[in-house]
Each structure stands twice: as C-alpha cells, then as structure tokens.
Amino acid sequence: MISQGIIDARFLLDAGVKKLIQNGKGELFLNATELLNTMVIKAKVTGNNFNYISKKHYETQVIRLGYSY
C-alpha cells in the first residue's frame, strides 16, 4: 500500500544447484534468478481528479555458472 494507492503483489522464481568435486575441495555451481521473467511492478494511484496506473517491467534475469575451490 502506498499513500494514495495500491502496489499489486509481485513474484519471481530463482533456482540453483551445486556439485562438490575434487574430494569436496571444489564446487561447480549453476544458479539463475527470475526464471519466468515475471518481475513486473504494477501500481494504481487515485486522487482528486486523476488516476495513475503504471506497469514497470524489470530486466533481472541472470544465469551464473561458476567454480570455486
């Protein structure tokens, strides 16, 4: 809720996996953010003599593949 309106619910899906290697000393990992590309923030504001509706689509999809030792 904002002072003169409503911000709708938002959701996203993140996931990741990892695999220990080299007798547990190393690790391979893969993770991803915002898999479904659904991060949209919708707002509705009303006041005296005006209505404002916005839809902001954020580009937050990231996929990472890595190795740590």
mmCIF file of C-alpha atoms in Angstrom:
data_model
loop_
_atom_site.group_PDB
_atom_site.id
_atom_site.type_symbol
_atom_site.label_atom_id
_atom_site.label_comp_id
_atom_site.label_asym_id
_atom_site.label_seq_id
_atom_site.Cartn_x
_atom_site.Cartn_y
_atom_site.Cartn_z
ATOM 1 C CA MET A 1 0.000 0.000 0.000
ATOM 2 C CA ILE A 2 1.219 3.489 -0.802
ATOM 3 C CA SER A 3 -0.179 6.796 0.434
ATOM 4 C CA GLN A 4 -2.827 7.213 -2.277
ATOM 5 C CA GLY A 5 -2.997 3.809 -3.923
ATOM 6 C CA ILE A 6 -2.018 0.176 -4.141
ATOM 7 C CA ILE A 7 1.028 -1.715 -5.372
ATOM 8 C CA ASP A 8 -0.024 -5.143 -6.627
ATOM 9 C CA ALA A 9 1.710 -8.328 -5.488
ATOM 10 C CA ARG A 10 4.779 -9.445 -7.399
ATOM 11 C CA PHE A 11 6.572 -12.754 -7.635
ATOM 12 C CA LEU A 12 9.634 -14.364 -9.140
ATOM 13 C CA LEU A 13 11.341 -17.737 -9.239
ATOM 14 C CA ASP A 14 15.049 -18.333 -8.529
ATOM 15 C CA ALA A 15 16.856 -21.694 -8.558
ATOM 16 C CA GLY A 16 20.329 -23.099 -8.132
ATOM 17 C CA VAL A 17 22.331 -26.313 -7.929
ATOM 18 C CA LYS A 18 25.838 -27.152 -6.847
ATOM 19 C CA LYS A 19 28.086 -30.204 -7.112
ATOM 20 C CA LEU A 20 31.076 -30.897 -4.890
ATOM 21 C CA ILE A 21 34.125 -32.110 -6.824
ATOM 22 C CA GLN A 22 37.802 -32.819 -6.148
ATOM 23 C CA ASN A 23 37.108 -34.743 -2.926
ATOM 24 C CA GLY A 24 34.974 -31.914 -1.568
ATOM 25 C CA LYS A 25 37.598 -29.214 -2.150
ATOM 26 C CA GLY A 26 35.990 -27.802 -5.286
ATOM 27 C CA GLU A 27 32.473 -26.881 -6.236
ATOM 28 C CA LEU A 28 30.649 -26.312 -9.516
ATOM 29 C CA PHE A 29 27.514 -24.207 -9.294
ATOM 30 C CA LEU A 30 24.719 -23.019 -11.526
ATOM 31 C CA ASN A 31 22.100 -20.544 -10.376
ATOM 32 C CA ALA A 32 19.512 -18.396 -12.071
ATOM 33 C CA THR A 33 17.339 -15.501 -10.982
ATOM 34 C CA GLU A 34 13.912 -14.588 -12.292
ATOM 35 C CA LEU A 35 13.489 -17.752 -14.368
ATOM 36 C CA LEU A 36 9.963 -16.949 -15.546
ATOM 37 C CA ASN A 37 10.706 -13.285 -16.400
ATOM 38 C CA THR A 38 7.683 -12.139 -14.392
ATOM 39 C CA MET A 39 9.103 -9.267 -12.343
ATOM 40 C CA VAL A 40 6.516 -6.599 -13.094
ATOM 41 C CA ILE A 41 5.561 -3.974 -10.531
ATOM 42 C CA LYS A 42 2.036 -2.647 -11.014
ATOM 43 C CA ALA A 43 0.796 0.426 -9.167
ATOM 44 C CA LYS A 44 -2.594 2.118 -9.084
ATOM 45 C CA VAL A 45 -2.885 5.614 -7.640
ATOM 46 C CA THR A 46 -6.084 7.626 -7.417
ATOM 47 C CA GLY A 47 -6.666 11.115 -6.198
ATOM 48 C CA ASN A 48 -8.892 14.126 -6.734
ATOM 49 C CA ASN A 49 -9.455 14.364 -10.498
ATOM 50 C CA PHE A 50 -6.740 11.887 -11.519
ATOM 51 C CA ASN A 51 -5.942 8.190 -11.861
ATOM 52 C CA TYR A 52 -2.466 6.810 -12.462
ATOM 53 C CA ILE A 53 -1.699 3.211 -13.440
ATOM 54 C CA SER A 54 1.857 2.055 -14.042
ATOM 55 C CA LYS A 55 3.493 -1.200 -15.057
ATOM 56 C CA LYS A 56 7.279 -1.443 -14.687
ATOM 57 C CA HIS A 57 8.984 -4.498 -16.136
ATOM 58 C CA TYR A 58 12.408 -5.139 -14.645
ATOM 59 C CA GLU A 59 15.104 -6.979 -16.600
ATOM 60 C CA THR A 60 16.513 -9.034 -13.738
ATOM 61 C CA GLN A 61 17.065 -12.397 -15.404
ATOM 62 C CA VAL A 62 20.619 -13.609 -14.687
ATOM 63 C CA ILE A 63 22.206 -17.051 -15.093
ATOM 64 C CA ARG A 64 25.544 -17.838 -13.417
ATOM 65 C CA LEU A 65 27.840 -20.817 -13.907
ATOM 66 C CA GLY A 66 30.922 -20.983 -11.770
ATOM 67 C CA TYR A 67 33.623 -22.890 -9.985
ATOM 68 C CA SER A 68 35.109 -22.335 -6.558
ATOM 69 C CA TYR A 69 37.998 -24.061 -4.829
#
